[in-house]
PDB file of C-alpha atoms in Angstrom:
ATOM      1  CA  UNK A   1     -28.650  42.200  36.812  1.00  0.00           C
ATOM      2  CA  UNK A   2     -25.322  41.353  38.239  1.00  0.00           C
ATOM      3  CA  UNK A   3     -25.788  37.594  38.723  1.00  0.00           C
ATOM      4  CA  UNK A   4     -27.496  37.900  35.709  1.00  0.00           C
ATOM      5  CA  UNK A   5     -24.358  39.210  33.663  1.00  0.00           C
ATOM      6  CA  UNK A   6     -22.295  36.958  36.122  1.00  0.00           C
ATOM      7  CA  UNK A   7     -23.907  33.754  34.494  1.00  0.00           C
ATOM      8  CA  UNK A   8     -23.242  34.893  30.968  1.00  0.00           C
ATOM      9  CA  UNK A   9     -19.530  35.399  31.456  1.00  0.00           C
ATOM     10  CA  UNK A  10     -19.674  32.138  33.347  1.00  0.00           C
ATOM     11  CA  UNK A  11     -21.175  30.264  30.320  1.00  0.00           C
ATOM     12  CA  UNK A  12     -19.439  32.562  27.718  1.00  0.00           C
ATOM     13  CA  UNK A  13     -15.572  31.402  29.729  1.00  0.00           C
ATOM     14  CA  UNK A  14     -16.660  27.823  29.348  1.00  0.00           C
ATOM     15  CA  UNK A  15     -17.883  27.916  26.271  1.00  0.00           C
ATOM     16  CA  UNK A  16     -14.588  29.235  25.260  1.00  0.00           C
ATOM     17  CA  UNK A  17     -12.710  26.760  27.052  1.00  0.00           C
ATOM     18  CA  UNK A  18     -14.420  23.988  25.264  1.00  0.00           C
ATOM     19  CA  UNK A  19     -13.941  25.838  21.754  1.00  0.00           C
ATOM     20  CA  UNK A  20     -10.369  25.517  22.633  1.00  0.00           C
ATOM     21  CA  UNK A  21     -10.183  22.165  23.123  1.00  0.00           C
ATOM     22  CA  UNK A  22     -12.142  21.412  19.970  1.00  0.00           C
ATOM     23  CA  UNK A  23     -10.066  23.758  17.873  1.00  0.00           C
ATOM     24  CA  UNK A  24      -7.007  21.714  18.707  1.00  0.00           C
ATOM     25  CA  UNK A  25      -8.918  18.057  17.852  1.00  0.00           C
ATOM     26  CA  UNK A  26     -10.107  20.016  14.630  1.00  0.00           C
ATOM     27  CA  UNK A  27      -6.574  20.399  14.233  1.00  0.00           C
ATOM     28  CA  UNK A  28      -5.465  17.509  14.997  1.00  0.00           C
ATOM     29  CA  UNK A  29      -7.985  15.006  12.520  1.00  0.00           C
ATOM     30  CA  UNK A  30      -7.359  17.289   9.714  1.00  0.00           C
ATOM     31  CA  UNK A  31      -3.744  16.497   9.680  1.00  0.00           C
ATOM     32  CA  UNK A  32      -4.068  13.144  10.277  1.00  0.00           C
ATOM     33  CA  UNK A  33      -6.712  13.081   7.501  1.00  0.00           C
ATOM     34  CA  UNK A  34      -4.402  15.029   4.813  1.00  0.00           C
ATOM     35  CA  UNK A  35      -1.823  12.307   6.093  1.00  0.00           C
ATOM     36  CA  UNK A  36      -4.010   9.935   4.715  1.00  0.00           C
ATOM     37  CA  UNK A  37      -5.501  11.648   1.270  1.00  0.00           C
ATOM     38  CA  UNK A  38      -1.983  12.382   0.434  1.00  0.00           C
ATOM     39  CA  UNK A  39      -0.796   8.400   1.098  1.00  0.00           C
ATOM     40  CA  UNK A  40      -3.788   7.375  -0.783  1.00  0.00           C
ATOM     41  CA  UNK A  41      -2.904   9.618  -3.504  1.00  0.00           C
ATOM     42  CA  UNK A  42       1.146   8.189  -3.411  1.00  0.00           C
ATOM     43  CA  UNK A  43      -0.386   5.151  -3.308  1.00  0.00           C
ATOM     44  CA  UNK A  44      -3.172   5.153  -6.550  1.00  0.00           C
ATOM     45  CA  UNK A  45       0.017   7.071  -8.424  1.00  0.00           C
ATOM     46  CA  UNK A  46       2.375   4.157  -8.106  1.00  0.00           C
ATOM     47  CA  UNK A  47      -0.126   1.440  -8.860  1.00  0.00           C
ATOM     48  CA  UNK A  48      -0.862   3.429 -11.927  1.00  0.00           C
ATOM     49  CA  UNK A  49       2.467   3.502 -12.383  1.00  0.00           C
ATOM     50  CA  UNK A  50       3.622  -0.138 -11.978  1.00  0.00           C
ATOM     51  CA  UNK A  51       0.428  -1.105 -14.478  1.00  0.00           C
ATOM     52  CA  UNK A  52       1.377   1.197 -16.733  1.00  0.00           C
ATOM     53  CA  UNK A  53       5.043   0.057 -16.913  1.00  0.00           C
ATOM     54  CA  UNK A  54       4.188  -3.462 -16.913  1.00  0.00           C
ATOM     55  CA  UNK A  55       0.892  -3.224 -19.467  1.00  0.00           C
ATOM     56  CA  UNK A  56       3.575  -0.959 -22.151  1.00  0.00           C
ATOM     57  CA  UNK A  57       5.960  -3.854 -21.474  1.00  0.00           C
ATOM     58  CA  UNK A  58       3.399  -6.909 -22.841  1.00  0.00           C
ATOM     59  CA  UNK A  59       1.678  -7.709 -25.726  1.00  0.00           C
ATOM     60  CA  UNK A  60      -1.570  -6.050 -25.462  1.00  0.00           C
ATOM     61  CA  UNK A  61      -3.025  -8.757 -27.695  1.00  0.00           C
ATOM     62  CA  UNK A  62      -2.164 -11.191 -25.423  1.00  0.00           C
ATOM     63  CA  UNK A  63      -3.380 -12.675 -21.915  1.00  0.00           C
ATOM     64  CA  UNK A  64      -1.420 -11.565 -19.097  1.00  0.00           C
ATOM     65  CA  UNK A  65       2.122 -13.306 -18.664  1.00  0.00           C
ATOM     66  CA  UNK A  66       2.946 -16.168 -16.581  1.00  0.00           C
ATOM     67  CA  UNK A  67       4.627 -13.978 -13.887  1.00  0.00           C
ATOM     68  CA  UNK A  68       1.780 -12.330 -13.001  1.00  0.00           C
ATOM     69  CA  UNK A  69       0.515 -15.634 -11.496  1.00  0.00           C
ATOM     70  CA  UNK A  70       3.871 -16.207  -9.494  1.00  0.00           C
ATOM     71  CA  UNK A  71       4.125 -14.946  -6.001  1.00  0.00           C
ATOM     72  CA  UNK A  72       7.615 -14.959  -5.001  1.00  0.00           C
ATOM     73  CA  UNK A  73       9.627 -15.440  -1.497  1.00  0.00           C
ATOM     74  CA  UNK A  74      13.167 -14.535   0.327  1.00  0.00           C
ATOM     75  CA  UNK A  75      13.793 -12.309  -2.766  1.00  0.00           C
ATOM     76  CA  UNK A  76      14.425 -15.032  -5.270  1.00  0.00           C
ATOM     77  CA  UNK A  77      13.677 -12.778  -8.285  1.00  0.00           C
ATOM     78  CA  UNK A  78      16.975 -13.029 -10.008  1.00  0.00           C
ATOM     79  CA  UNK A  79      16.864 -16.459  -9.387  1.00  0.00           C
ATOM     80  CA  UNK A  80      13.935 -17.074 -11.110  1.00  0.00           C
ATOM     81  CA  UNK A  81      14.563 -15.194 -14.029  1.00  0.00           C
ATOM     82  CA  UNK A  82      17.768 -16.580 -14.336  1.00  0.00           C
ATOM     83  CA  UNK A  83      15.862 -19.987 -14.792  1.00  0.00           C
ATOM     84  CA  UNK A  84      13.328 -18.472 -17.089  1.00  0.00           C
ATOM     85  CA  UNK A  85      14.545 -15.228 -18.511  1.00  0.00           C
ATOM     86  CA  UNK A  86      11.919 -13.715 -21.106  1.00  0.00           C
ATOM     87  CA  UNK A  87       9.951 -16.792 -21.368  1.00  0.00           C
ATOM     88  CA  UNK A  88       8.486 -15.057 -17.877  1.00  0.00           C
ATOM     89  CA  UNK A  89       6.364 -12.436 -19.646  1.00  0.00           C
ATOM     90  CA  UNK A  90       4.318 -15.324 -21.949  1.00  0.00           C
ATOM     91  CA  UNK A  91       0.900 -15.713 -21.603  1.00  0.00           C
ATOM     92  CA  UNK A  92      -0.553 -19.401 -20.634  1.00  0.00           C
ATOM     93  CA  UNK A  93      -2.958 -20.892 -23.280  1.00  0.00           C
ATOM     94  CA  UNK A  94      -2.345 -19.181 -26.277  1.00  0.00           C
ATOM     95  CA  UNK A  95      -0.002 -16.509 -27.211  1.00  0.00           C
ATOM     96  CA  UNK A  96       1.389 -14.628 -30.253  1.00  0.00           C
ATOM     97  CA  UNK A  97       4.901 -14.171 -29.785  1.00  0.00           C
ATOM     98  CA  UNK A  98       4.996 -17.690 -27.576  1.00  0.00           C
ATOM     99  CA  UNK A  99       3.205 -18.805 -24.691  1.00  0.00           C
ATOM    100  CA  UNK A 100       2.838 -21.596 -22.352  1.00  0.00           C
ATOM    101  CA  UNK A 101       0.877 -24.234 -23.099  1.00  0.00           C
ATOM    102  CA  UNK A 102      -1.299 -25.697 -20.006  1.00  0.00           C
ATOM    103  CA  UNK A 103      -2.238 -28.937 -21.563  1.00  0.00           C
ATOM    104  CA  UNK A 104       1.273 -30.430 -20.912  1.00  0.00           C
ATOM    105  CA  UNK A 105       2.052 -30.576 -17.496  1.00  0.00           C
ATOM    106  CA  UNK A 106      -1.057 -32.224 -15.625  1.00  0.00           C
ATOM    107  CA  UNK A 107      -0.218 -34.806 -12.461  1.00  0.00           C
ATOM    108  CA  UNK A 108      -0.170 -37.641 -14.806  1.00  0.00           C
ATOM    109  CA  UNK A 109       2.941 -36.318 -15.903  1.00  0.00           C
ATOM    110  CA  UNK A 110       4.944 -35.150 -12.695  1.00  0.00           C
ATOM    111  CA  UNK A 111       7.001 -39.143 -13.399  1.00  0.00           C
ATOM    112  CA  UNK A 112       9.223 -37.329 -15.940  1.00  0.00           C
ATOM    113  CA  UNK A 113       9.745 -34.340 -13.989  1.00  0.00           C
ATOM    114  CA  UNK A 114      13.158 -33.167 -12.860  1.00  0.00           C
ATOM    115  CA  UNK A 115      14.121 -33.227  -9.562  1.00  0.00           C
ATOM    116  CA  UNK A 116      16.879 -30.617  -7.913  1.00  0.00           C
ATOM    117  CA  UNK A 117      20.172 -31.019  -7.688  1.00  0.00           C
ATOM    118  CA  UNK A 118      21.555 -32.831  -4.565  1.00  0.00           C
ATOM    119  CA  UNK A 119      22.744 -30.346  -1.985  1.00  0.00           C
ATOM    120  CA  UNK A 120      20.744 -27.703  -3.113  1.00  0.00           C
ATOM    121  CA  UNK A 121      17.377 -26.236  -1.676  1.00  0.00           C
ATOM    122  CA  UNK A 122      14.460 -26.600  -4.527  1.00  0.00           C
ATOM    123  CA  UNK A 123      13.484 -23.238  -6.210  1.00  0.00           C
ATOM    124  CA  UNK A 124       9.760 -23.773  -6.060  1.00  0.00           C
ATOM    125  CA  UNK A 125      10.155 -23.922  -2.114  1.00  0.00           C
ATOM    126  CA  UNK A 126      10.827 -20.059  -2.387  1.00  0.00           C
ATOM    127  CA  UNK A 127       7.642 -19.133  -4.562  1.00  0.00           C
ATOM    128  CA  UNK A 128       3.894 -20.257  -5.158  1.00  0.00           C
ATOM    129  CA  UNK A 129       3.525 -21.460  -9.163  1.00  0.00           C
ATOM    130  CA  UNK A 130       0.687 -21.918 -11.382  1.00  0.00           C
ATOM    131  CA  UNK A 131       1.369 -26.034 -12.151  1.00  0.00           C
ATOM    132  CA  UNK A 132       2.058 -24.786 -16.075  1.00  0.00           C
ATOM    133  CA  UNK A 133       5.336 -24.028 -14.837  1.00  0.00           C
ATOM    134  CA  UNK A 134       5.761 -27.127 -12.460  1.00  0.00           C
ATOM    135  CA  UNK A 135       7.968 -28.828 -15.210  1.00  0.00           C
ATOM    136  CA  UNK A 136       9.928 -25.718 -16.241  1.00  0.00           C
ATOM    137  CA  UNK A 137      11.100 -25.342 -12.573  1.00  0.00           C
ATOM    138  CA  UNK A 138      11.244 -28.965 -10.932  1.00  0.00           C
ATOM    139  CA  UNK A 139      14.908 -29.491 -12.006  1.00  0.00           C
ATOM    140  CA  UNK A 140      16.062 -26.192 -10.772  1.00  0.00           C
ATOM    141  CA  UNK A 141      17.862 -25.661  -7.332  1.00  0.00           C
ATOM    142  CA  UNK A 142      19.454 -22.692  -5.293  1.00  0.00           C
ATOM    143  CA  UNK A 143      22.783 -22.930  -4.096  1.00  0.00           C
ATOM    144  CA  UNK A 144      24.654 -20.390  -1.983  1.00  0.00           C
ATOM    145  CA  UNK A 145      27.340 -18.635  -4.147  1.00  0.00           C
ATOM    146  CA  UNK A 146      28.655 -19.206  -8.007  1.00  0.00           C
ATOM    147  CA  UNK A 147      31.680 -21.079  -7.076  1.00  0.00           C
ATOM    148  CA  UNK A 148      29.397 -23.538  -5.734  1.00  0.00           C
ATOM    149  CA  UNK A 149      27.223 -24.068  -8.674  1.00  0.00           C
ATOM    150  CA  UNK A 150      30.633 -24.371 -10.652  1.00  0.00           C
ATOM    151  CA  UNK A 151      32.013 -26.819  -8.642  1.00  0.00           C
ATOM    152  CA  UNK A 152      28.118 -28.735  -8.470  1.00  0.00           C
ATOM    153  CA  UNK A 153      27.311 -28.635 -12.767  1.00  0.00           C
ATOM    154  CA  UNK A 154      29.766 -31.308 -14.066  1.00  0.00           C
ATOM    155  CA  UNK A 155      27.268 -34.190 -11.978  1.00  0.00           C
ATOM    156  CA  UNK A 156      24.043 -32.363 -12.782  1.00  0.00           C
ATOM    157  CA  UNK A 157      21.764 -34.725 -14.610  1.00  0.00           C
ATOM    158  CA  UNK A 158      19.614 -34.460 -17.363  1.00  0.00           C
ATOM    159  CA  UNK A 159      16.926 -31.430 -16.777  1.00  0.00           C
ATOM    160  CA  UNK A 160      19.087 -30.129 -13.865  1.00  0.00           C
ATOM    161  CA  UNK A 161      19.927 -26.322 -13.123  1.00  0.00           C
ATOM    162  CA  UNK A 162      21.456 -24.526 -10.207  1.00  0.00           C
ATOM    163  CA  UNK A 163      21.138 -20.820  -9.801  1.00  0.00           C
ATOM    164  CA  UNK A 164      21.444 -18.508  -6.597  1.00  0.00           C
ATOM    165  CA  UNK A 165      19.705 -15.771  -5.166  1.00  0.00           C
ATOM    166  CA  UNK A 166      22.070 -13.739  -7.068  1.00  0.00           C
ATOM    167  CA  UNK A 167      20.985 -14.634 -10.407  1.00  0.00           C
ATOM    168  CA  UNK A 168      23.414 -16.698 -12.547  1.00  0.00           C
ATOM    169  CA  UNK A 169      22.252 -19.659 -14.275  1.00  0.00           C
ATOM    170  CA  UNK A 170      24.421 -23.557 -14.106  1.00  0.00           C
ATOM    171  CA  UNK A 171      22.574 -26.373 -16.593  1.00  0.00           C
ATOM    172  CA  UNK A 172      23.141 -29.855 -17.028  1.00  0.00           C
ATOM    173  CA  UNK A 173      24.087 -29.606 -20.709  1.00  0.00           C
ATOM    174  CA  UNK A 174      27.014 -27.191 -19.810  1.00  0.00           C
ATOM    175  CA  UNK A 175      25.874 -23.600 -20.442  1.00  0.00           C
ATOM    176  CA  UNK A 176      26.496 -20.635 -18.253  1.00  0.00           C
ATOM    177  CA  UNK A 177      24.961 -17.785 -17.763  1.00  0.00           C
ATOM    178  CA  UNK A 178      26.201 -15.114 -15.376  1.00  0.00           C
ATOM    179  CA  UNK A 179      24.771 -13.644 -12.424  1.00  0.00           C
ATOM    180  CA  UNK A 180      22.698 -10.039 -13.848  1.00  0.00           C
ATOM    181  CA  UNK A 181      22.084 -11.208 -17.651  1.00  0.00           C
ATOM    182  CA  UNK A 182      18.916 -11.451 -16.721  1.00  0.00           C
ATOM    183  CA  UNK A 183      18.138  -8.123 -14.638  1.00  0.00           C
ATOM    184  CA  UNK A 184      15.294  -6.958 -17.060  1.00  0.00           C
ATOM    185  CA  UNK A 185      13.491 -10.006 -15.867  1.00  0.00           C
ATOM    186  CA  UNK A 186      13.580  -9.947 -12.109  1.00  0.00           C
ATOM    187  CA  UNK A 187      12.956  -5.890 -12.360  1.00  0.00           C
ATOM    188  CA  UNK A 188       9.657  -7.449 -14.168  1.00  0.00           C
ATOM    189  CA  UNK A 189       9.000  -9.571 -11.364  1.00  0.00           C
ATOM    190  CA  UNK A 190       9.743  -6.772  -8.638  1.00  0.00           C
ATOM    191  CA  UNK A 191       7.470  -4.775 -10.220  1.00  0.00           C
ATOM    192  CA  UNK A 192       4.960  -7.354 -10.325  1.00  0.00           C
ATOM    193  CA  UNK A 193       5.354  -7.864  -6.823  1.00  0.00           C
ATOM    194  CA  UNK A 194       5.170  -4.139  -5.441  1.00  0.00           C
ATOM    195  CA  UNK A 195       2.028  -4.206  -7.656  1.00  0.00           C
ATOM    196  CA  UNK A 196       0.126  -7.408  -6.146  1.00  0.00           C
ATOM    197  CA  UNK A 197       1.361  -5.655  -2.277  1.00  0.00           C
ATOM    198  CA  UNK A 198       0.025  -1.930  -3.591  1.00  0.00           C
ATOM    199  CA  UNK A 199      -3.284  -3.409  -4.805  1.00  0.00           C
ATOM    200  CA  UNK A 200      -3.586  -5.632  -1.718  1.00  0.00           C
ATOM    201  CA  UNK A 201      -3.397  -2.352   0.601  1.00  0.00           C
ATOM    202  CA  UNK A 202      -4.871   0.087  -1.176  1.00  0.00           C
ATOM    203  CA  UNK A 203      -8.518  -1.159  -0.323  1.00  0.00           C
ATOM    204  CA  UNK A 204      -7.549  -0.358   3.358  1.00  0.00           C
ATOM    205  CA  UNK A 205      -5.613   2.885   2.458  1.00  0.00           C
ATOM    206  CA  UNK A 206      -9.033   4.276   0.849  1.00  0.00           C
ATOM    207  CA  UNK A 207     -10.894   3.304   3.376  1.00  0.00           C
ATOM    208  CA  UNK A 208      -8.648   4.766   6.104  1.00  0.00           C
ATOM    209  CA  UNK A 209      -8.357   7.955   3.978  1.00  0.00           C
ATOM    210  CA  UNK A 210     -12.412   8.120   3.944  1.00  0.00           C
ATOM    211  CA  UNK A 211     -12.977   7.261   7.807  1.00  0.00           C
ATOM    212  CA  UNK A 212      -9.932  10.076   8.473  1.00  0.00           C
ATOM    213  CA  UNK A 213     -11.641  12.798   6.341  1.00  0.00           C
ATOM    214  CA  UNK A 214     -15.340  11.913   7.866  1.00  0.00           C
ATOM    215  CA  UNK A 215     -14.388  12.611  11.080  1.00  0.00           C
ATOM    216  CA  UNK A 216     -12.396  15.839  10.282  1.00  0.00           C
ATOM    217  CA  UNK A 217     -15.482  16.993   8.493  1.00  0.00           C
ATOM    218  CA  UNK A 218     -17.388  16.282  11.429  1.00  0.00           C
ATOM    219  CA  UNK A 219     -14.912  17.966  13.929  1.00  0.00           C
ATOM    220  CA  UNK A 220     -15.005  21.015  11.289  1.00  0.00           C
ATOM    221  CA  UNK A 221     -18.891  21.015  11.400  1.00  0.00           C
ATOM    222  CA  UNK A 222     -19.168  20.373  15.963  1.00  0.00           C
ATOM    223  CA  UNK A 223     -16.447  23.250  15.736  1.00  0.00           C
ATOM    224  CA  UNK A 224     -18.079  25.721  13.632  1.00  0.00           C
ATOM    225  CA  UNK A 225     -21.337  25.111  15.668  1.00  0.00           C
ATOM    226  CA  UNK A 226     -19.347  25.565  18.818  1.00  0.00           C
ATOM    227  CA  UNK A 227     -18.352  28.791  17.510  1.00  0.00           C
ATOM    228  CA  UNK A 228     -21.604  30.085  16.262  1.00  0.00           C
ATOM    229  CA  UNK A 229     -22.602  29.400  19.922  1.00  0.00           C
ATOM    230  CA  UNK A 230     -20.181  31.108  21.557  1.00  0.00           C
ATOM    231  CA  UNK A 231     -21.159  34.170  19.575  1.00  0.00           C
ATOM    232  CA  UNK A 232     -24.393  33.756  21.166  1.00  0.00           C
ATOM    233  CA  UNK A 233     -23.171  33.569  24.543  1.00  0.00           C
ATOM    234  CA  UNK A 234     -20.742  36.508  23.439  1.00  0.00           C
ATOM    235  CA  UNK A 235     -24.346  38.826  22.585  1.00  0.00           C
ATOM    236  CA  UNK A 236     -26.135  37.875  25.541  1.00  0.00           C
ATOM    237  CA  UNK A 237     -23.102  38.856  28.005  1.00  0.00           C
ATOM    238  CA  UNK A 238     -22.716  41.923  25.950  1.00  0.00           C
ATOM    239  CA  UNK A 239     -26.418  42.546  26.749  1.00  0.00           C
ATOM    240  CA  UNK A 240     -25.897  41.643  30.112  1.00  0.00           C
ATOM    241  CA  UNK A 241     -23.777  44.068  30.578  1.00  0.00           C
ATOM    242  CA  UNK A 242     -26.103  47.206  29.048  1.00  0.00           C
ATOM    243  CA  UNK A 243     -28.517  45.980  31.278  1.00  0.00           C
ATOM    244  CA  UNK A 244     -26.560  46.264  34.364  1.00  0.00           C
ATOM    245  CA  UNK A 245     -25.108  49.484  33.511  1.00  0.00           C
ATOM    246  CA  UNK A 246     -28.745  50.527  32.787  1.00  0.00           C
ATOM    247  CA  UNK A 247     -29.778  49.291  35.877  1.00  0.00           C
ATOM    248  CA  UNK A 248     -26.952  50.659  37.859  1.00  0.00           C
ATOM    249  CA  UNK A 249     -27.618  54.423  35.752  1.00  0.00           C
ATOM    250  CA  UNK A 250     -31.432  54.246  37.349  1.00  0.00           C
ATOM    251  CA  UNK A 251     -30.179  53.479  40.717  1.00  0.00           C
ATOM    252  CA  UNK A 252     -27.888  56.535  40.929  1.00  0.00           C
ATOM    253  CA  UNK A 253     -30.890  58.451  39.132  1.00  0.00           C
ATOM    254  CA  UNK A 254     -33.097  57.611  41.805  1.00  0.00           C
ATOM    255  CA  UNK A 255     -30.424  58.172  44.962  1.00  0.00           C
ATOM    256  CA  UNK A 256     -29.659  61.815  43.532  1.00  0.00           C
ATOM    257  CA  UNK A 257     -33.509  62.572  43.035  1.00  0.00           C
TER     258      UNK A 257
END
């Protein structure tokens, strides 16, 4: 009866030990797996978000506008929309308050394209186009402050602009137009960009979220189990124990007799 009850509390104490450790994993996979439901929630909220800002902002009879096909670099935005202000939120093909039209500006044509101005890094380099907007943008280059724009318009030729990464917009015809007159736009096209990177990662967010809250299930279920065992072990020391001390009771019962 003693080894008996000795080999219970043996198997109850590492039973327990092991419970331990698997309470603190349990722990430990359910935060990291609310860590990840709650960035997958930020996540889905600010997509929803961003669409919903930039869907109120178009023409819902309309295609989607020409920015959305514009991936931009080195934070040109307020160049960009410096060089196309509104005209950025037309649709290609067809559109009822204006739109692009695609059916002028195939390679046959790229002869009578612009180029940049002299001294001054093409636009386009900063930014993948849809070729609708090859003509719109060949003439257009970045320069590095106002001043030097200013000093650069006066020998800008025909089809020519300079802008900077600041906004601000210098054309070959003479007209001006100031660094931030065209913030609306490039908030459009930041927006438009945190969109495309949100939708891009949220795939992986999901899944990470769904992997993280498997195995936190599973931890929860191996833990509970664990627990339901050690019960077990818990009721057969415990019996152990009555038998021992009824063992022990005989024993003195049959010495006194």
């Amino acid at each position: 009866a003693e080894l008996a009850l000795a080999k219970a509390i043996n198997r109850r104490e590492k039973a327990s030990g092991e419970t331990e450790t698997m309470i603190l994993k349990s722990q430990e996979l359910t935060a990291t797996a609310n860590t990840a439901e709650a960035e997958e929630r930020r996540m889905a909220s600010e997509i929803e978000a961003l669409s919903s800002l930039l869907i109120n902002q178009d023409d819902q009879e309309n295609s989607p506008a020409v920015s959305t096909m514009i991936t931009i670099r080195d934070g040109m935005e307020q160049a960009l929309a410096a060089a196309l202000s509104d005209s950025l939120t037309s649709p290609v093909g067809a559109g009822s308050d204006g739109f692009w039209r695609d059916d002028v500006n195939s390679d046959a044509k790229t002869a009578v394209m612009a180029t940049p101005p002299k001294d001054s890094v093409p636009l386009i380099s900063h930014m993948d186009i849809p070729p609708v907007l090859a003509r719109a943008l060949s003439g257009v280059g970045v320069v590095r402050d106002a001043a030097t724009a200013t000093k650069m318009q006066s020998d800008l030729t025909l089809g020519q602009m300079l802008t900077t990464a600041d906004g601000g917009l210098w054309r070959w015809d003479g007209y001006v137009k100031p660094a931030g007159s065209a913030a609306s736009a490039a908030q459009r096209l930041r927006h438009e960009a945190r969109l495309k990177e949100l939708t891009a990662q949220s795939e992986a967010v999901r899944k990470r979220a769904e992997e993280a809250m498997a195995k936190a299930k599973e931890a929860k279920t191996a833990l509970q189990q664990a627990e339901q065992f050690g019960r077990a072990l818990q009721e057969d020391e415990t019996l152990a124990q009555k038998t021992l001390l009824e063992a022990t009771r005989q024993f003195e019962q049959a010495q006194a007799a």
